[in-house]
CSV table of C-alpha atoms in Angstrom, one decimal:
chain,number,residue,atom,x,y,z
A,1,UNK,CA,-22.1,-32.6,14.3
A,2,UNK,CA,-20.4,-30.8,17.2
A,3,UNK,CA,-21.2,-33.5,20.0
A,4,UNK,CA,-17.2,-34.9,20.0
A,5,UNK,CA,-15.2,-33.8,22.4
A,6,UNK,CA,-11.9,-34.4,21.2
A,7,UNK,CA,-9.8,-32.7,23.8
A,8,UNK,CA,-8.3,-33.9,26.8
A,9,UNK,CA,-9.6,-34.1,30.0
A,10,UNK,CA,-8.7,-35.4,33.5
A,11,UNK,CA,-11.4,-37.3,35.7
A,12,UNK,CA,-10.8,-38.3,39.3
A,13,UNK,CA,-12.3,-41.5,40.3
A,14,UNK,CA,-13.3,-41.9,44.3
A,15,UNK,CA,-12.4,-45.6,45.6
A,16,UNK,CA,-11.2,-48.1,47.7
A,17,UNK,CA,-6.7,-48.1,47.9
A,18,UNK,CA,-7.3,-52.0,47.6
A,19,UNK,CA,-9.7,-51.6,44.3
A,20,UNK,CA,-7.6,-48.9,43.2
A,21,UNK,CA,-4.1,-50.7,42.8
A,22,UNK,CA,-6.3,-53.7,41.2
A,23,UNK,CA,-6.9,-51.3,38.1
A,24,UNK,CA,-3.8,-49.5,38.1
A,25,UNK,CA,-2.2,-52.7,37.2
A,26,UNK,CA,-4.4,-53.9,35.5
A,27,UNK,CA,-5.5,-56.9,37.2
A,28,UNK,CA,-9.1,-55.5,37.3
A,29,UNK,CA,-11.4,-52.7,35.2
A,30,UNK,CA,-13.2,-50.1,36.4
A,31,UNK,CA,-16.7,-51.0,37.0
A,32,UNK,CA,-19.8,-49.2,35.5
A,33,UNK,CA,-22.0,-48.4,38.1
A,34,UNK,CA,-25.7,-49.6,37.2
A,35,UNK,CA,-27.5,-48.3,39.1
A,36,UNK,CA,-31.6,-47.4,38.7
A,37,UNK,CA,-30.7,-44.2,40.5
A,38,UNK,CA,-27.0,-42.8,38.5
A,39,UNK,CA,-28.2,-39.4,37.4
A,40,UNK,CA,-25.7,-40.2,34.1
A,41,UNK,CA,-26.7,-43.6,33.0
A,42,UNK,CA,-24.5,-46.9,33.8
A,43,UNK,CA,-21.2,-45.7,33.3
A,44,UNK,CA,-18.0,-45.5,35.0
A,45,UNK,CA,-18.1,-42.0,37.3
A,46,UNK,CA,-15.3,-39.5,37.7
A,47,UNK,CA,-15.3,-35.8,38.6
A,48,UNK,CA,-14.0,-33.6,35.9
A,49,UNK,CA,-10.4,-31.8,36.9
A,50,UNK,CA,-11.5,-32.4,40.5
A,51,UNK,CA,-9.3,-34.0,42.9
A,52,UNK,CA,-10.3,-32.5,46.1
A,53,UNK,CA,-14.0,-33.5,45.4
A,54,UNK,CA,-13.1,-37.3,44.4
A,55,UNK,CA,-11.3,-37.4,47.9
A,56,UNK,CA,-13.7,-35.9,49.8
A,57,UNK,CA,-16.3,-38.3,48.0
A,58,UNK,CA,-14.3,-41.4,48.6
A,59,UNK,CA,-14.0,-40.0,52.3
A,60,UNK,CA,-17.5,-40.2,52.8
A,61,UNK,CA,-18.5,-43.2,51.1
A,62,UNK,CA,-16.0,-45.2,52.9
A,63,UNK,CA,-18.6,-43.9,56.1
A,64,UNK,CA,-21.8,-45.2,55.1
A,65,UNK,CA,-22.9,-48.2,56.4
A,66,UNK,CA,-21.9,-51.2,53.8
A,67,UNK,CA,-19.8,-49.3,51.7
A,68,UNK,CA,-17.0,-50.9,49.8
A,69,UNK,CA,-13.9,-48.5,50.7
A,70,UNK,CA,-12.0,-49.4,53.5
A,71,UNK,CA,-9.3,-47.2,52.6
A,72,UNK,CA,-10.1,-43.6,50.6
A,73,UNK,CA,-8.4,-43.4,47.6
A,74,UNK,CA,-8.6,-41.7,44.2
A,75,UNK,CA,-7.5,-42.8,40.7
A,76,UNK,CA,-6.9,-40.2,37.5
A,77,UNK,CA,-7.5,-40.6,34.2
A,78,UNK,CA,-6.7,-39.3,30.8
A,79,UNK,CA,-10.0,-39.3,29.3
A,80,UNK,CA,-11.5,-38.7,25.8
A,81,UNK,CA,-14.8,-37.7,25.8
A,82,UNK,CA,-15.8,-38.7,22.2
A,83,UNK,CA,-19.3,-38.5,21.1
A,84,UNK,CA,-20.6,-36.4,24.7
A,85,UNK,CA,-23.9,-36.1,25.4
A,86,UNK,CA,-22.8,-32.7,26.9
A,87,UNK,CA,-25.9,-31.3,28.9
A,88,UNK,CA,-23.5,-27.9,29.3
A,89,UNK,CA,-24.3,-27.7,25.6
A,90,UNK,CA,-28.0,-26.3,24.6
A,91,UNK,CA,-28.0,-29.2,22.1
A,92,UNK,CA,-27.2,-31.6,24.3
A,93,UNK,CA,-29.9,-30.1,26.6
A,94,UNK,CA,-32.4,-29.7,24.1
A,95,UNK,CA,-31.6,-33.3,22.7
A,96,UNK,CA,-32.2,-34.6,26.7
A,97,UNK,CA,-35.8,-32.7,26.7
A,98,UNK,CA,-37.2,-34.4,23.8
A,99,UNK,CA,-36.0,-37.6,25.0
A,100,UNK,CA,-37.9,-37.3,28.6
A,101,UNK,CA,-41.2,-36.1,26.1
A,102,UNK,CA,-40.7,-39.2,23.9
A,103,UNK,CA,-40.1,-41.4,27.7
A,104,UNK,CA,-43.1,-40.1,29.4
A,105,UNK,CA,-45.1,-40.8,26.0
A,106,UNK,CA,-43.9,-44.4,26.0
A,107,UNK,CA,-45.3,-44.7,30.0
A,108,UNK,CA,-48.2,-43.0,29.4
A,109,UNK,CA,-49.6,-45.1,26.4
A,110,UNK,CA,-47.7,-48.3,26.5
A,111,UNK,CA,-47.0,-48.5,30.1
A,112,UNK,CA,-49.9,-47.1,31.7
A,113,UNK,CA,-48.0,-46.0,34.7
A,114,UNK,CA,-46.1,-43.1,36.7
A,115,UNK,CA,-42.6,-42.4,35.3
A,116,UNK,CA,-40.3,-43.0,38.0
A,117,UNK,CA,-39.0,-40.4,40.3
A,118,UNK,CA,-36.2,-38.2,41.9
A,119,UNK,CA,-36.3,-38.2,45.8
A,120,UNK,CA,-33.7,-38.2,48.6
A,121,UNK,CA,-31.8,-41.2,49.8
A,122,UNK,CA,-31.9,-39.4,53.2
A,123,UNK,CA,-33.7,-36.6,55.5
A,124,UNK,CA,-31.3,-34.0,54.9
A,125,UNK,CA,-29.5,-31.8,51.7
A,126,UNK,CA,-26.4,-32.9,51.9
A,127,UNK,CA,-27.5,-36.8,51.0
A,128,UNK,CA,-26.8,-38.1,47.4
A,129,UNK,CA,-30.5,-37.9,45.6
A,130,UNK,CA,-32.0,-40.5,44.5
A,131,UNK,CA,-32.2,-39.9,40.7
A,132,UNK,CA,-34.1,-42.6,39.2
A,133,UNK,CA,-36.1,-40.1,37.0
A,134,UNK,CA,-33.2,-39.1,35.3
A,135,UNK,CA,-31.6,-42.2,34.9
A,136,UNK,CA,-34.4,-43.1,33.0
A,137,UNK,CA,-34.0,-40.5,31.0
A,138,UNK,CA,-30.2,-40.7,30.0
A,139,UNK,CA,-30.4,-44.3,29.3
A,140,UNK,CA,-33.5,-43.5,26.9
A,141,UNK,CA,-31.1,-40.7,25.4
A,142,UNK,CA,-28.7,-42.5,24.9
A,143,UNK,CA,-31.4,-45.3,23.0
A,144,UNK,CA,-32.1,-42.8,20.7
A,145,UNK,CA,-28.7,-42.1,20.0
A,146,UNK,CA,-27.8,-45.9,19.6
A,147,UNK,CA,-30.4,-46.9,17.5
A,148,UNK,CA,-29.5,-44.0,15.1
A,149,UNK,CA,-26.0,-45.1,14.9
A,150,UNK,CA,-24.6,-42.4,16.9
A,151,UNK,CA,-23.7,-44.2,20.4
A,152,UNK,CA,-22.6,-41.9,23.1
A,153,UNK,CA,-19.3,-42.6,24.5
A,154,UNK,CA,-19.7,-40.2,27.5
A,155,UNK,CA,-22.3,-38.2,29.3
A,156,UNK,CA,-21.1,-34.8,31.1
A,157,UNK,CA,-23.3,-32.3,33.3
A,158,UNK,CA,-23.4,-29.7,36.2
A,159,UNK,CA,-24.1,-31.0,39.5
A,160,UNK,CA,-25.5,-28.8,42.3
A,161,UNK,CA,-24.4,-30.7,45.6
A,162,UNK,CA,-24.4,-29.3,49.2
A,163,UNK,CA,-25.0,-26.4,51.4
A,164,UNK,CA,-24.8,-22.4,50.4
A,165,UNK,CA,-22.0,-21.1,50.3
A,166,UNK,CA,-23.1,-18.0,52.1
A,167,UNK,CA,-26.7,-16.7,52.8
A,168,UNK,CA,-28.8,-16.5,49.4
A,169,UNK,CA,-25.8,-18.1,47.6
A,170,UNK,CA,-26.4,-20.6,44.5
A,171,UNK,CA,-22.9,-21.5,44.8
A,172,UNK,CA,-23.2,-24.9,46.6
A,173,UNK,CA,-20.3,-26.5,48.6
A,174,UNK,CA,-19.9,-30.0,46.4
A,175,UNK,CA,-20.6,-28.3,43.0
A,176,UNK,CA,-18.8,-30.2,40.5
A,177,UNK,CA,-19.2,-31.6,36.8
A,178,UNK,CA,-19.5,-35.3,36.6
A,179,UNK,CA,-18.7,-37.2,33.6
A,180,UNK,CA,-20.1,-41.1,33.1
A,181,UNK,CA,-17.6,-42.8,31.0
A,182,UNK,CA,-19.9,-45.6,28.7
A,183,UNK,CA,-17.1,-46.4,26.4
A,184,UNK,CA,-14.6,-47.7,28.1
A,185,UNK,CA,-11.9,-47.4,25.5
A,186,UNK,CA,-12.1,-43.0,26.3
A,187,UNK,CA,-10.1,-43.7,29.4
A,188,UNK,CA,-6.5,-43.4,27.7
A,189,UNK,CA,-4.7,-44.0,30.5
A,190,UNK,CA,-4.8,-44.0,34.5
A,191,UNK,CA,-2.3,-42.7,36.9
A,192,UNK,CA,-1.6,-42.0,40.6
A,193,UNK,CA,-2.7,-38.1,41.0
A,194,UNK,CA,0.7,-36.5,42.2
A,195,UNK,CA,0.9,-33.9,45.0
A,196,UNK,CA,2.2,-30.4,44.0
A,197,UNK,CA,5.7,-30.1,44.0
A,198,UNK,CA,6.5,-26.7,45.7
């Protein structure tokens, strides 16, 4: 009853300059990402109010070895959240929980086999995880939800990225909230991010 999100919010999408002009006018969409190991489902991926952390990721994609941006670059968007599967909500927490006990009940008797698992791409912290364990999970989630007649439109949670901040800290230097855009029809409108006027 509370899931919708009515309000407002601005997402930052990390991409190519090239890719990015190609949606801004319209000549292409923004692609969900499908991948077995998006922590959020398929979806399209922005940060939440977060411009600095969509350039610095866009910075360091454009790094690895056959990534797609040439040029950093980051898109905004007016987004809607709609029907959230909000895991900053205890519902939306508690609603995620059942659904991993109803998954791993599905690969334990049907499937006979392991569910899958969260693990580093690389050998140190600050690589992007491997979260095929909770993709899984989301897209199972988000099942449910369909089959009930209550699609989710978005998914939105905390994620704990990068180094202390200091000695003992649990303030980590890439926190952020991500939001996975699965209805495309939440992102009202997209615009060039404007630097502060002083």
């Amino acid at each position: 009853m509370y899931s919708s999100k009515p309000s407002i919010v601005y997402g930052f999408h990390g991409t190519d300059k090239e890719a990015a002009f190609r949606i801004l006018t319209q000549q292409d969409e923004f692609l969900h990402s499908k991948n077995d190991y998006d922590w959020l489902s398929s979806g399209i991926y922005f940060w939440e109010n977060n411009l600095s952390r969509a350039k610095q990721y866009a910075e360091e994609d454009s790094t690895r070895a056959n990534s797609k941006i040439k040029e950093p670059y980051v898109l905004g968007a007016v987004l809607e959240l709609g029907n959230c599967l909000d895991l900053l909500s205890q519902d939306g927490i508690d609603f995620v929980k059942e659904a991993y006990n109803e998954l791993k009940e599905v690969f334990d008797k049907d499937f006979n086999a392991p569910l899958p698992s969260n693990h580093p791409f690389g050998k140190n912290d600050f690589d992007f995880k491997n979260r095929e364990l909770d993709c899984a999970v989301i897209r199972f989630a988000c099942a449910i939800a369909e089959d009930v007649g209550r699609p989710f439109d978005s998914v939105r949670a905390a994620f704990v990225e990068g180094g202390e901040l200091y000695s003992g800290a649990k303030f980590h230097s890439h926190n952020h909230i991500q939001l996975a855009v699965l209805n495309p029809n939440c992102i009202k409108g997209i615009f060039l991010p404007r630097k502060k006027v002083r």
